[in-house]
Each structure stands twice: as structure tokens, then as C-alpha cells.
XYZ file of N, CA and C in Angstrom:
501
model
N 41.419 10.686 -61.064
C 41.240 9.920 -60.191
C 40.033 9.901 -59.187
N 39.577 8.949 -58.497
C 38.848 8.946 -57.738
C 39.209 8.660 -56.264
N 38.663 9.450 -55.516
C 39.357 9.176 -53.910
C 38.368 8.626 -52.974
N 38.786 7.709 -52.236
C 37.623 7.263 -51.302
C 37.807 7.888 -49.912
N 36.790 8.121 -49.517
C 36.606 8.130 -47.929
C 35.350 8.781 -47.804
N 35.211 9.614 -46.402
C 33.873 10.278 -46.268
C 33.860 12.093 -46.301
N 33.002 12.458 -46.518
C 32.988 13.846 -46.775
C 32.755 14.436 -45.176
N 33.329 15.704 -44.670
C 32.921 15.996 -43.535
C 31.422 16.373 -43.150
N 30.370 16.663 -44.200
C 29.098 16.638 -43.894
C 28.830 14.812 -43.441
N 29.053 13.851 -44.100
C 28.851 12.369 -43.549
C 29.474 12.472 -42.154
N 30.506 12.838 -42.019
C 31.183 12.397 -40.538
C 30.706 13.291 -39.745
N 30.174 14.365 -39.719
C 29.453 15.147 -38.944
C 27.731 14.484 -38.525
N 27.079 14.076 -39.589
C 26.351 13.496 -39.586
C 26.037 12.015 -38.556
N 27.044 11.529 -38.738
C 27.345 9.969 -38.089
C 27.551 10.713 -36.428
N 28.156 11.569 -36.155
C 28.635 11.897 -34.953
C 27.380 12.655 -34.238
N 26.502 13.496 -35.106
C 24.964 13.656 -34.483
C 24.470 12.693 -34.211
N 24.259 11.515 -34.964
C 23.290 10.245 -34.863
C 23.780 9.367 -33.541
N 25.262 9.438 -33.401
C 25.785 8.393 -32.370
C 25.500 9.274 -30.869
N 25.627 10.733 -31.145
C 25.514 11.531 -29.805
C 23.906 11.321 -29.291
N 22.850 11.229 -30.371
C 21.327 11.203 -30.095
C 21.464 9.937 -29.548
N 22.038 8.846 -30.184
C 21.656 7.234 -29.495
C 22.171 7.299 -28.188
N 23.500 7.771 -27.861
C 24.238 7.921 -26.530
C 23.293 8.459 -25.392
N 22.778 9.569 -25.940
C 21.753 10.355 -25.225
C 20.397 9.701 -24.495
N 19.963 8.734 -25.285
C 18.619 8.034 -25.137
C 18.830 6.472 -24.530
N 19.871 5.965 -24.914
C 20.118 4.256 -24.614
C 20.217 4.461 -22.778
N 20.715 5.297 -22.098
C 20.539 5.180 -20.764
C 19.038 4.874 -20.134
N 18.385 5.662 -20.845
C 17.038 5.313 -20.530
C 16.406 3.974 -20.882
N 16.669 3.352 -21.617
C 16.142 2.011 -22.028
C 16.865 1.026 -21.317
N 18.109 1.459 -20.810
C 18.499 0.177 -20.093
C 18.420 0.299 -18.837
N 17.798 1.418 -18.088
C 17.446 1.492 -16.697
C 16.021 1.298 -16.663
N 15.144 1.216 -17.769
C 13.668 1.150 -17.627
C 13.309 -0.248 -17.105
N 13.618 -1.534 -17.501
C 13.625 -2.703 -17.157
C 13.448 -2.615 -15.458
N 15.102 -2.238 -15.015
C 15.249 -2.407 -13.405
C 13.847 -1.351 -12.639
N 13.885 -0.635 -13.253
C 12.750 0.411 -12.565
C 11.406 -0.121 -12.673
N 10.963 -1.035 -13.877
C 10.165 -1.636 -13.944
C 9.723 -2.714 -12.760
N 10.907 -3.665 -12.332
C 10.747 -4.684 -11.836
C 10.757 -3.908 -10.217
N 11.535 -2.958 -9.913
C 11.363 -2.320 -8.565
C 9.863 -1.845 -8.070
N 9.283 -1.376 -9.252
C 7.845 -1.153 -9.112
C 6.932 -2.154 -8.943
N 6.959 -3.193 -9.855
C 6.339 -4.174 -9.359
C 6.526 -5.094 -8.154
N 7.795 -4.991 -7.402
C 7.982 -5.623 -6.556
C 7.370 -4.378 -5.305
N 7.371 -3.584 -5.559
C 6.696 -2.560 -4.802
C 5.233 -2.873 -4.452
N 4.436 -3.259 -5.687
C 3.053 -3.367 -5.499
C 2.759 -4.651 -5.190
N 3.318 -5.800 -5.748
C 3.370 -7.101 -4.854
C 3.523 -6.788 -3.257
N 4.479 -5.918 -2.962
C 4.586 -5.832 -1.253
C 3.170 -5.285 -0.644
N 2.832 -4.226 -1.541
C 1.601 -3.391 -0.852
C 0.252 -4.622 -1.103
N 0.168 -5.219 -2.011
C -1.059 -5.834 -2.233
C -0.962 -7.207 -1.047
N 0.449 -7.690 -1.004
C 0.354 -8.547 0.228
C 0.038 -8.054 1.676
N 0.585 -7.140 1.908
C 0.395 -6.277 3.127
C -1.175 -5.927 3.318
N -1.754 -5.415 2.493
C -3.175 -4.988 2.324
C -4.128 -6.467 2.510
N -3.494 -7.392 1.702
C -4.490 -8.657 2.152
C -4.348 -9.080 2.965
N -3.108 -9.276 3.744
C -3.149 -9.978 5.255
C -3.752 -9.358 5.935
N -3.487 -7.809 6.088
C -4.142 -7.131 6.997
C -5.667 -7.425 7.115
N -6.281 -7.186 5.996
C -7.743 -7.473 5.754
C -8.327 -9.100 5.922
N -7.279 -9.962 5.880
C -7.767 -11.454 6.277
C -7.532 -11.817 7.594
N -6.701 -10.628 8.228
C -6.592 -10.906 9.659
C -7.947 -10.209 10.371
N -8.479 -8.938 9.694
C -9.666 -8.404 10.196
C -10.880 -9.295 9.872
N -10.598 -9.803 8.954
C -12.241 -10.624 8.483
C -12.206 -11.970 9.620
N -11.062 -12.371 9.873
C -11.061 -13.809 10.437
C -11.439 -13.052 12.151
N -10.919 -12.174 12.515
C -11.392 -11.536 14.321
C -12.779 -11.254 13.745
N -13.271 -10.620 12.732
C -14.771 -10.316 12.421
C -15.736 -11.428 12.732
N -15.214 -12.592 11.952
C -16.178 -13.563 12.075
C -16.360 -14.194 13.236
N -15.344 -13.881 14.079
C -15.156 -14.825 15.560
C -15.961 -13.603 16.734
N -16.523 -12.470 16.379
C -17.109 -11.664 17.207
C -17.772 -11.865 17.839
N -18.095 -12.128 19.322
C -19.045 -12.315 19.954
C -19.996 -10.873 20.444
N -19.666 -10.211 20.074
C -20.890 -8.841 20.027
C -20.608 -7.809 19.281
N -21.308 -6.837 18.985
C -20.968 -5.800 18.228
C -19.401 -5.064 18.282
N -18.896 -4.672 17.127
C -17.747 -4.203 17.244
C -17.802 -2.475 17.828
N -16.953 -2.205 18.254
C -16.757 -0.925 18.316
C -15.732 0.084 17.929
N -16.440 1.210 17.033
C -15.453 1.949 16.261
C -15.299 3.216 17.278
N -14.141 3.341 17.471
C -13.811 4.900 18.373
C -13.244 5.694 17.297
N -13.808 6.921 16.737
C -13.635 7.997 15.998
C -13.790 7.032 14.406
N -12.525 7.331 13.712
C -12.471 6.445 12.470
C -10.993 5.805 12.371
N -10.240 5.645 13.606
C -9.013 5.120 13.734
C -8.850 4.181 14.431
N -9.829 3.714 15.254
C -9.791 2.390 16.092
C -11.206 1.552 16.124
N -10.793 -0.122 16.079
C -11.956 -0.863 16.120
C -11.652 -1.823 16.850
N -12.545 -2.217 17.962
C -12.383 -3.029 18.950
C -13.429 -4.143 18.753
N -12.999 -5.306 18.561
C -13.639 -6.664 18.363
C -14.068 -7.545 19.834
N -15.142 -7.816 20.457
C -14.995 -8.548 21.375
C -15.238 -10.079 20.992
N -14.418 -10.770 21.777
C -14.131 -12.248 21.691
C -15.010 -13.118 22.330
N -15.403 -14.218 21.901
C -16.372 -15.219 22.839
C -15.245 -15.260 24.079
N -14.532 -15.469 24.233
C -13.108 -15.600 25.643
C -13.403 -14.594 26.484
N -14.029 -13.521 26.082
C -14.112 -12.291 26.814
C -12.962 -11.331 26.383
N -11.644 -11.658 25.481
C -10.745 -11.075 25.312
C -11.407 -9.803 24.469
N -10.424 -8.887 24.007
C -11.075 -7.835 22.897
C -9.688 -7.788 22.170
N -10.047 -7.579 20.612
C -9.203 -7.413 19.950
C -9.114 -6.138 19.137
N -8.039 -5.167 19.071
C -8.430 -4.061 18.826
C -7.534 -3.475 17.565
N -8.004 -2.909 16.509
C -7.205 -2.663 15.461
C -6.956 -1.160 15.363
N -5.751 -0.377 15.257
C -5.842 0.935 15.401
C -4.390 1.614 14.411
N -5.174 2.602 13.656
C -4.186 3.357 12.917
C -3.192 4.391 13.849
N -2.147 3.726 13.985
C -1.156 4.529 14.582
C -0.006 5.289 14.080
N 0.060 6.606 13.477
C 1.399 7.125 13.159
C 0.799 6.592 11.661
N 1.643 5.932 10.867
C 1.503 5.457 9.305
C 1.450 3.673 9.657
N 1.043 3.233 10.788
C 0.654 1.913 10.730
C -0.574 1.357 11.229
N -0.711 0.209 10.776
C -1.874 -0.547 11.236
C -1.737 -1.547 12.376
N -1.813 -1.338 13.647
C -1.738 -2.164 14.517
C -2.707 -3.106 15.094
N -2.620 -4.175 15.312
C -3.443 -5.170 15.978
C -3.210 -5.597 17.596
N -3.862 -5.652 18.226
C -3.667 -6.051 19.572
C -4.422 -6.837 20.332
N -4.289 -7.742 21.021
C -5.185 -8.771 21.443
C -4.810 -9.018 23.031
N -6.091 -8.485 23.545
C -6.114 -8.263 25.152
C -5.753 -9.711 26.184
N -5.727 -10.890 25.159
C -5.725 -12.133 25.751
C -4.298 -12.589 25.748
N -3.384 -11.740 24.853
C -2.088 -12.150 25.049
C -1.616 -11.096 25.458
N -0.346 -11.270 26.253
C 0.524 -10.372 26.665
C 1.573 -10.010 25.881
N 2.201 -8.762 25.552
C 3.172 -8.082 25.023
C 2.712 -7.190 24.108
N 3.465 -6.744 23.320
C 3.281 -5.429 22.631
C 2.422 -5.648 21.173
N 1.703 -4.860 20.736
C 0.996 -4.636 19.529
C 1.620 -5.442 18.260
N 1.012 -6.087 17.738
C 1.410 -6.551 16.582
C 1.305 -5.744 15.208
N 2.406 -5.510 14.440
C 2.498 -4.682 13.114
C 1.900 -5.079 12.125
N 0.655 -5.089 11.691
C 0.048 -5.366 10.411
C 0.550 -4.929 9.134
N 0.619 -3.650 9.367
C 1.008 -2.870 7.966
C 1.726 -1.816 8.257
N 2.773 -1.317 7.587
C 3.333 0.061 7.897
C 3.190 0.701 6.530
N 3.206 1.931 6.558
C 2.971 2.818 5.172
C 1.665 3.167 4.733
N 0.933 3.107 6.174
C -0.517 3.545 6.090
C -0.604 4.965 5.832
N -0.834 5.508 4.616
C -0.994 6.964 4.640
C -1.984 7.709 3.985
N -2.586 8.559 4.164
C -3.692 9.234 3.456
C -2.831 9.306 2.084
N -4.239 9.055 1.235
C -4.080 9.147 -0.132
C -4.485 10.338 -0.642
N -3.261 11.264 -0.849
C -3.664 12.463 -1.812
C -4.205 12.378 -3.057
N -3.961 11.371 -3.677
C -4.407 11.450 -5.098
C -5.907 10.970 -5.102
N -6.659 10.452 -4.343
C -8.067 10.410 -4.011
C -8.590 10.789 -2.900
N -7.986 11.476 -2.034
C -8.425 11.984 -0.863
C -8.996 11.044 0.286
N -8.429 9.776 0.316
C -8.758 8.795 1.303
C -7.936 8.658 2.789
N -8.401 8.575 3.527
C -7.913 8.593 4.810
C -7.962 7.297 5.469
N -7.147 6.621 6.017
C -7.065 5.237 6.651
C -8.314 5.475 7.813
N -9.316 4.606 7.617
C -10.328 4.606 8.633
C -11.208 3.382 8.640
N -11.822 3.206 9.715
C -12.950 2.435 10.132
C -14.277 2.639 9.878
N -15.387 2.503 9.363
C -16.751 2.934 9.858
C -17.703 1.637 9.926
N -18.461 2.350 10.992
C -19.514 0.874 11.407
C -20.711 1.186 10.787
N -21.382 0.225 10.225
C -22.516 0.176 9.938
C -23.509 -0.631 10.442
N -24.263 -0.140 11.487
C -25.036 -0.820 12.108
C -26.460 -1.549 11.349
N -26.954 -0.636 10.340
C -28.005 -1.214 9.641
C -27.667 -2.725 8.988
N -26.548 -2.528 8.383
C -26.225 -3.739 7.749
C -25.254 -4.838 8.472
N -25.009 -4.320 9.881
C -24.129 -5.105 10.469
C -22.958 -5.379 9.733
N -21.995 -4.280 9.491
C -20.723 -4.398 8.682
C -20.059 -3.289 9.291
N -18.708 -3.466 8.814
C -17.483 -2.559 8.900
C -16.874 -2.421 7.767
N -16.973 -1.142 7.476
C -16.260 -0.412 6.094
C -14.921 -0.212 6.682
N -13.873 -0.843 5.669
C -12.458 -0.498 5.934
C -11.871 0.424 4.862
N -11.169 1.496 5.249
C -10.406 2.251 4.016
C -9.091 2.170 4.456
N -8.492 1.670 3.618
C -6.882 1.263 3.790
C -5.984 1.584 2.615
N -5.585 2.861 2.771
C -4.628 3.321 1.741
C -3.243 3.008 2.163
N -2.443 2.282 1.297
C -1.192 2.102 1.516
C -0.194 2.609 0.535
N 1.207 2.735 0.935
C 2.116 3.702 0.058
C 3.611 3.085 0.346
N 4.211 2.795 -0.460
C 5.464 2.050 -0.442
C 6.603 2.996 -0.233
N 6.722 3.463 1.102
C 7.564 4.194 1.824
C 7.268 4.308 3.346
N 8.271 4.642 3.918
C 7.970 4.642 5.558
C 7.756 5.943 6.286
N 7.961 6.993 5.400
C 7.538 8.270 5.865
C 6.468 8.878 4.974
N 5.516 9.047 5.290
C 4.140 9.783 4.848
C 4.560 11.075 3.997
N 5.036 11.649 4.677
C 5.783 12.977 4.389
C 6.831 12.989 2.976
N 7.068 11.793 2.565
C 8.085 11.840 1.498
C 7.141 11.668 0.333
N 7.903 13.008 -0.373
C 6.945 13.118 -1.801
C 7.698 12.664 -2.661
N 8.728 11.871 -2.782
C 9.773 11.444 -3.698
C 9.062 10.750 -4.989
N 9.295 10.786 -6.190
C 8.635 10.517 -7.434
C 8.905 8.939 -7.323
N 7.813 8.025 -7.914
C 7.966 6.676 -7.887
C 7.654 5.872 -6.694
N 6.763 6.556 -5.679
C 6.194 5.812 -4.521
C 4.957 5.105 -4.966
N 5.127 3.798 -5.080
C 4.003 3.038 -5.581
C 2.862 3.128 -4.379
N 1.653 3.458 -4.880
C 0.491 3.488 -3.907
C -0.820 2.285 -4.083
N -1.342 1.983 -3.088
C -2.589 1.055 -3.281
C -3.734 1.185 -2.496
N -4.652 1.193 -2.917
C -5.695 1.313 -1.914
C -7.005 -0.051 -1.775
N -6.758 0.017 -0.606
C -8.024 -1.339 -0.072
C -9.621 -0.632 0.451
N -10.344 -1.143 -0.220
C -11.453 -0.764 0.516
C -12.363 -1.982 0.594
N -12.846 -2.075 1.599
C -13.884 -3.671 1.817
C -14.715 -3.232 2.745
N -15.908 -3.971 2.871
C -16.973 -4.084 3.753
C -17.233 -5.416 4.122
N -16.901 -5.642 5.591
C -16.669 -7.009 6.247
C -17.756 -7.149 7.351
N -18.850 -8.129 7.226
C -19.865 -8.400 8.111
C -19.422 -8.883 9.160
N -20.122 -8.338 10.026
C -19.643 -8.914 11.528
C -21.256 -9.659 12.287
N -21.790 -10.005 11.334
C -22.748 -10.925 12.030
C -22.508 -11.942 12.771
N -23.323 -12.116 13.788
C -22.947 -13.376 14.603
C -23.990 -13.908 15.179
N -23.908 -15.017 15.936
C -25.221 -15.803 16.644
C -24.997 -15.375 18.102
N -24.802 -14.133 18.450
C -24.808 -13.884 19.774
C -26.040 -13.481 20.329
């Protein structure tokens, strides 16, 4: 007489296979959500860096004289109106202030942090020979530069902007 059913070995094999599948399934489920969060962080950093550089380019294109770089953390741009626009790295922020406007500094970018990955610090460099300003702007998707948690997106902007004018 033939009996139908599963042997003990077959049952143990099925339990082991189901256990392995149960262990790895959460990784596959959370992967799309993590990918979306990383893409959103990169998009936010890209927008912030591009916006800051656009402001800087617009102000430098209207400069009425040679910009002044103080150390590597401050850039002052004289305007034709006699006012001065100043960009400064303060803490982990890039601020823009316009002497012709009353009020507080305008926060352009938060999360400006030295990048340990490539040893880049936020900085402005004046190149008088080529009449340009070199900007290093490392950004990181966190509000506290000392936060070392895994998964923080980083993005670096490096640009050389000409300030040649007709003054």
C-alpha cells in the first residue's frame, strides 16, 4: 500500500527555504523606498547648489569693480548702485546679504559642509589674472555637519565664474 504525504526531510527543506526567503524579503521591499529617498536628497542638493551658483553668477555679472575675497569664506561684490553684495560661509550655511536691502541675510543653502570624501572645504578663491572667482561648494543632505549617519547624500559644486566688467 502506497501512502501519500511528505517525508520529514522534505518538510525540513521547505521550512529552511521559507526561512531564507523570509529573511531576505524585507531588503527587497525597502530598497525602492530608500532609492526614492536618495533620489529626492540628490535632487534637493542639486537644486540648492544650482540656485546658489545662479545668484552668484548674476551678482558677478553686474559687478562694478573687482570683487573682494576675505580669507576663503567671504566674497564681497560691488554693485553699480554703490551697494555691496556679500556671500559668506557661516557655520554650515551659505548666506547672501545686500547692503541696499534692509533686513537679515538671505539663506541660500543649508548643509554646506566640508566633504571628507575628497577633502574639499567651502571656499571662494580670487584669480586676478583671469578675472574670475573659483567657487567650491560641497553640500550634504543633513543639517548638522558632525552627523555621520550612513545614507547622507553628498554633492559638490565647483565653478569658475568670470567677473569681467566694463568699469
